[in-house]
Short mmCIF file of C-alpha atoms in Angstrom, two decimals:
data_model
loop_
_atom_site.label_atom_id
_atom_site.label_comp_id
_atom_site.label_asym_id
_atom_site.label_seq_id
_atom_site.Cartn_x
_atom_site.Cartn_y
_atom_site.Cartn_z
CA MET A 30 9.94 -17.14 13.12
CA PRO A 31 12.25 -17.39 10.29
CA LEU A 32 15.66 -16.11 10.88
CA ASP A 33 15.37 -16.08 14.19
CA ALA A 34 13.82 -12.29 14.03
CA PRO A 35 13.13 -11.05 17.40
CA ARG A 36 9.33 -11.47 18.58
CA ARG A 37 8.40 -8.29 19.08
CA LEU A 38 9.76 -6.76 15.76
CA ILE A 39 7.09 -6.06 13.41
CA GLY A 40 7.42 -8.51 10.70
CA VAL A 41 4.51 -8.58 8.49
CA THR A 42 2.34 -6.16 10.41
CA LEU A 43 3.40 -2.54 10.65
CA VAL A 44 0.60 -0.88 12.33
CA THR A 45 1.58 -0.70 15.75
CA MET A 46 2.11 1.63 18.63
CA SER A 47 6.06 1.52 17.76
CA LEU A 48 5.66 3.60 14.87
CA VAL A 49 5.04 7.20 13.66
CA ALA A 50 4.22 8.74 10.29
CA SER A 51 6.75 10.56 8.40
CA PRO A 52 5.69 13.55 6.38
CA HIS A 53 5.38 12.44 2.28
CA THR A 54 4.76 15.19 0.08
CA GLY A 55 5.80 13.39 -2.98
CA VAL A 56 2.90 13.82 -5.32
CA ALA A 57 2.06 17.26 -6.65
CA ALA A 58 -1.78 17.38 -6.64
CA SER A 59 -4.28 19.68 -8.13
CA PRO A 60 -7.54 20.57 -6.24
CA VAL A 61 -11.00 19.78 -7.71
CA ALA A 62 -14.15 21.02 -6.19
CA ALA A 63 -15.00 20.87 -3.02
CA SER A 64 -18.38 18.46 -1.52
CA ALA A 65 -19.74 17.97 1.72
CA SER A 66 -18.09 15.38 3.42
CA VAL A 67 -19.41 11.95 4.69
CA THR A 68 -20.00 11.65 8.24
CA ALA A 69 -22.10 8.93 8.95
CA THR A 70 -20.12 6.76 11.77
CA ALA A 71 -22.00 3.63 11.59
CA LEU A 72 -20.48 3.06 8.16
CA PRO A 73 -17.14 0.81 8.45
CA THR A 74 -14.26 2.87 7.53
CA ALA A 75 -11.88 1.53 4.57
CA THR A 76 -8.38 1.66 6.44
CA THR A 77 -5.65 -1.39 6.82
CA PHE A 78 -7.54 -2.21 10.16
CA THR A 79 -11.11 -3.12 8.38
CA GLU A 80 -12.96 -5.81 6.54
CA LEU A 81 -15.41 -4.54 3.97
CA SER A 82 -18.22 -6.43 2.49
CA GLY A 83 -20.51 -5.39 -0.40
CA LEU A 84 -18.04 -3.98 -2.70
CA PRO A 85 -16.43 -4.80 -5.96
CA GLN A 86 -13.04 -6.82 -6.49
CA ASP A 87 -10.39 -5.53 -8.68
CA THR A 88 -10.69 -8.24 -11.72
CA ASP A 89 -7.24 -6.98 -13.32
CA VAL A 90 -4.99 -7.78 -10.58
CA TYR A 91 -1.74 -7.71 -12.87
CA GLY A 92 -2.94 -5.32 -15.22
CA LYS A 93 -0.89 -1.57 -15.51
CA LEU A 94 -2.34 1.15 -13.47
CA SER A 95 -2.53 4.60 -15.14
CA GLY A 96 -0.80 6.18 -12.17
CA ILE A 97 -3.68 8.65 -11.25
CA VAL A 98 -4.17 8.84 -7.76
CA VAL A 99 -6.68 10.68 -5.48
CA HIS A 100 -7.00 12.09 -1.90
CA PRO A 101 -10.08 12.75 -0.32
CA ALA A 102 -9.68 16.36 1.39
CA ARG A 103 -12.01 14.85 3.98
CA THR A 104 -13.89 11.70 4.90
CA VAL A 105 -16.08 10.73 1.63
CA GLY A 106 -18.47 8.06 1.12
CA VAL A 107 -17.56 4.83 -0.83
CA TYR A 108 -19.95 3.05 -2.69
CA ALA A 109 -20.37 -0.49 -4.55
CA GLN A 110 -21.88 1.46 -7.67
CA PRO A 111 -22.18 4.78 -8.93
CA GLY A 112 -25.31 6.80 -6.91
CA GLY A 113 -27.16 4.65 -4.27
CA LYS A 114 -26.16 4.81 -0.74
CA PRO A 115 -22.63 4.53 0.49
CA THR A 116 -21.71 1.06 2.04
CA ALA A 117 -18.39 2.54 3.55
CA THR A 118 -16.26 5.63 4.36
CA LEU A 119 -12.62 6.46 3.17
CA PRO A 120 -10.88 8.79 5.44
CA ALA A 121 -8.55 11.66 4.72
CA LYS A 122 -5.68 10.41 6.33
CA GLN A 123 -4.17 6.69 6.81
CA LEU A 124 -1.82 5.52 9.74
CA GLY A 125 -1.00 9.67 9.88
CA SER A 126 -0.33 10.06 6.21
CA GLN A 127 -2.69 11.59 3.61
CA THR A 128 -4.82 8.81 1.79
CA TRP A 129 -3.85 8.51 -1.91
CA VAL A 130 -5.16 5.72 -3.88
CA PRO A 131 -5.20 4.60 -7.18
CA VAL A 132 -7.88 5.13 -10.00
CA VAL A 133 -8.66 1.65 -11.80
CA GLU A 134 -11.92 2.98 -13.42
CA ALA A 135 -13.38 6.23 -14.26
CA ARG A 136 -16.83 7.27 -15.19
CA GLN A 137 -18.11 10.75 -15.46
CA GLY A 138 -18.21 12.41 -11.99
CA TRP A 139 -16.94 9.07 -10.33
CA TYR A 140 -13.88 7.13 -9.69
CA ARG A 141 -13.83 3.34 -8.68
CA VAL A 142 -10.24 2.97 -6.49
CA LEU A 143 -8.18 0.37 -4.79
CA LEU A 144 -9.02 0.50 -1.15
CA PRO A 145 -6.31 -0.47 1.87
CA SER A 146 -8.67 -3.12 3.59
CA LYS A 147 -9.29 -6.52 3.67
CA PRO A 148 -10.10 -8.90 1.26
CA ASN A 149 -7.12 -7.87 -0.99
CA HIS A 150 -8.09 -6.12 -4.22
CA VAL A 151 -11.21 -4.38 -2.78
CA THR A 152 -12.16 -1.55 -4.47
CA GLY A 153 -15.19 0.78 -4.21
CA TRP A 154 -16.71 4.30 -6.09
CA ILE A 155 -15.98 7.62 -4.51
CA LYS A 156 -17.31 10.67 -5.93
CA ALA A 157 -14.90 13.17 -8.10
CA THR A 158 -15.82 16.32 -6.11
CA GLY A 159 -14.14 16.79 -3.20
CA LEU A 160 -10.66 15.26 -4.42
CA LYS A 161 -7.31 16.14 -5.04
CA LYS A 162 -5.91 14.09 -8.07
CA ALA A 163 -2.66 13.73 -9.25
CA ARG A 164 -0.68 11.27 -11.60
CA SER A 165 2.05 9.51 -10.54
CA ARG A 166 4.88 8.64 -13.16
CA TYR A 167 6.30 6.01 -11.07
CA ARG A 168 5.69 2.21 -9.92
CA ALA A 169 7.57 -0.65 -7.98
CA VAL A 170 7.40 -4.14 -9.50
CA VAL A 171 8.16 -6.96 -7.28
CA LYS A 172 8.64 -10.45 -9.04
CA LEU A 173 8.83 -13.24 -6.37
CA GLY A 174 10.01 -15.83 -8.56
CA THR A 175 13.20 -14.33 -9.30
CA ARG A 176 12.90 -12.12 -5.69
CA GLN A 177 13.68 -8.79 -7.41
CA LEU A 178 12.22 -5.68 -6.90
CA THR A 179 12.43 -3.19 -9.60
CA VAL A 180 11.23 0.78 -9.70
CA MET A 181 10.45 2.81 -12.43
CA ASN A 182 9.75 6.40 -13.52
CA ALA A 183 7.53 6.39 -16.63
CA ASN A 184 10.15 4.20 -18.98
CA LYS A 185 13.19 5.14 -17.14
CA LYS A 186 14.62 2.27 -14.81
CA LEU A 187 15.71 3.82 -11.48
CA GLY A 188 17.02 0.14 -10.09
CA THR A 189 16.66 -3.17 -9.78
CA TRP A 190 17.64 -4.95 -6.52
CA THR A 191 17.41 -8.74 -5.05
CA VAL A 192 14.94 -8.73 -1.89
CA ALA A 193 13.63 -11.30 0.43
CA VAL A 194 9.86 -12.56 -0.13
CA GLY A 195 7.64 -14.46 2.02
CA GLY A 196 8.09 -17.90 3.13
CA PRO A 197 6.54 -20.88 1.88
CA GLU A 198 3.67 -20.89 4.84
CA THR A 199 3.69 -16.90 4.65
CA PRO A 200 3.93 -15.99 0.80
CA THR A 201 3.89 -12.22 0.06
CA PRO A 202 0.54 -11.59 -1.62
CA VAL A 203 0.15 -11.20 -5.63
CA GLY A 204 -1.21 -8.86 -7.35
CA ARG A 205 -1.60 -4.89 -7.90
CA THR A 206 -1.49 -2.57 -4.79
CA PHE A 207 -0.12 0.75 -3.93
CA LEU A 208 2.09 2.72 -1.13
CA LEU A 209 -0.17 3.53 1.59
CA ALA A 210 2.08 5.15 4.18
CA LEU A 211 5.86 6.31 5.21
CA MET A 212 6.66 5.66 8.93
CA SER A 213 9.54 5.89 11.07
CA PRO A 214 10.04 3.67 14.05
CA LYS A 215 10.30 5.58 17.31
CA LYS A 216 13.32 3.63 18.34
CA LYS A 217 16.13 1.99 16.38
CA THR A 218 15.17 -0.94 14.92
CA TYR A 219 15.43 -3.53 11.82
CA SER A 220 14.72 -0.59 9.35
CA PRO A 221 15.26 2.85 9.44
CA LEU A 222 11.55 3.28 7.64
CA ILE A 223 8.83 1.12 6.88
CA LEU A 224 6.51 1.34 3.98
CA PRO A 225 3.01 -0.16 4.42
CA LEU A 226 0.98 -1.50 1.07
CA GLY A 227 -2.56 -1.68 0.67
CA THR A 228 -2.73 -5.31 0.86
CA HIS A 229 -2.42 -7.82 3.48
CA SER A 230 -0.76 -11.50 4.33
CA ALA A 231 -3.10 -14.22 2.80
CA THR A 232 -2.04 -16.17 5.67
CA LEU A 233 -1.78 -14.25 9.17
CA ASP A 234 -4.97 -12.69 10.02
CA THR A 235 -3.02 -11.12 12.48
CA PHE A 236 0.79 -10.45 13.67
CA GLY A 237 2.19 -8.29 16.05
CA GLY A 238 -0.92 -6.94 17.77
CA GLY A 239 -1.95 -5.27 14.05
CA PRO A 240 -4.05 -6.41 11.08
CA GLY A 241 -1.26 -8.35 8.97
CA THR A 242 -0.38 -5.27 6.68
CA VAL A 243 2.44 -6.13 3.99
CA ALA A 244 5.06 -3.65 3.59
CA PHE A 245 8.59 -2.63 1.94
CA HIS A 246 11.04 -2.35 4.81
CA GLY A 247 15.12 -2.83 4.95
CA TRP A 248 16.75 -5.90 6.94
CA PRO A 249 20.31 -5.42 8.65
CA ASP A 250 21.05 -8.65 7.40
CA ARG A 251 22.32 -8.76 3.68
CA LYS A 252 22.25 -12.60 3.84
CA VAL A 253 18.31 -12.66 3.78
CA PHE A 254 18.30 -11.08 -0.15
CA GLY A 255 17.28 -13.59 -2.53
CA LYS A 256 15.28 -15.98 -0.27
CA ALA A 257 11.65 -16.81 0.61
CA VAL A 258 12.07 -16.19 4.25
CA THR A 259 9.53 -13.25 5.43
CA HIS A 260 6.40 -12.99 6.78
CA GLY A 261 5.04 -11.49 3.62
CA CYS A 262 6.87 -8.67 3.75
CA VAL A 263 9.69 -7.67 1.35
CA ARG A 264 12.43 -6.77 2.93
CA VAL A 265 15.11 -4.52 0.61
CA PRO A 266 18.76 -3.17 0.93
CA ALA A 267 19.24 0.33 2.06
CA ARG A 268 19.44 1.99 -1.55
CA ALA A 269 16.37 0.33 -2.51
CA LEU A 270 14.39 1.70 0.74
CA LYS A 271 15.88 5.22 -0.35
CA VAL A 272 14.35 5.18 -3.55
CA LEU A 273 10.84 3.94 -2.46
CA ALA A 274 10.63 6.24 0.42
CA GLY A 275 10.94 9.05 -2.41
CA LEU A 276 7.81 7.87 -4.29
CA PRO A 277 4.61 9.50 -3.70
CA LEU A 278 1.85 7.84 -1.73
CA GLY A 279 -0.78 5.99 -4.15
CA THR A 280 2.18 4.87 -6.41
CA PRO A 281 1.42 1.74 -7.68
CA VAL A 282 3.12 -1.43 -6.88
CA LEU A 283 2.58 -4.72 -8.79
CA ILE A 284 3.67 -7.89 -7.05
CA ALA A 285 4.02 -11.01 -9.65
CA PRO A 286 4.54 -14.38 -9.15
#
């Protein structure tokens, strides 16, 4: 493992029993009319642990998202196209946090959203009823070539930091994704906070017992910043981690080459 990281550290995968979710209420949401929830247990659930099939891919992976994010008040169906039968379900919570997903397309009564499952860039349609809706003014941009992270609030730059990114054999996956959850290690470890994203390692199907979920997190050795040495996660300085932790869930994240 790069940098002699202890094998019990989470690395790329952030979903283990050593983490607990932290409350995160950074987005002010306006409720929309409620509808009946989807309770069919035979359908796969759109979480960071699952792989979905039969759903459309995001075809504009470097495009700028509008910032509109939605949260299902209860489990809802996910459709390949508006109408028809659902092919999966989207739960109200992910990793102990509320599920907020960014909208990539809207039609009357429907939203197509980015999903946190494999394969990367998978999307699905959900009914607009029964959702809370909000707009995030924030976005985070990671440039792998320069190994820099920039966080924006609308047109205001909150900061730019040099970070560590995935190594040659375990690269950080590119494209647009989103802030999925905010988690805290139960015990002191390499980072006080872990911020999972809605994307996964392209080369590791699993890591540390989890699904290879990529995340932002801190790192105690500042010498790693500016290097391509991680298992796919983006290691950030303490100040950057604090800023990222203040962003609303569902905030768009762009990982560019």
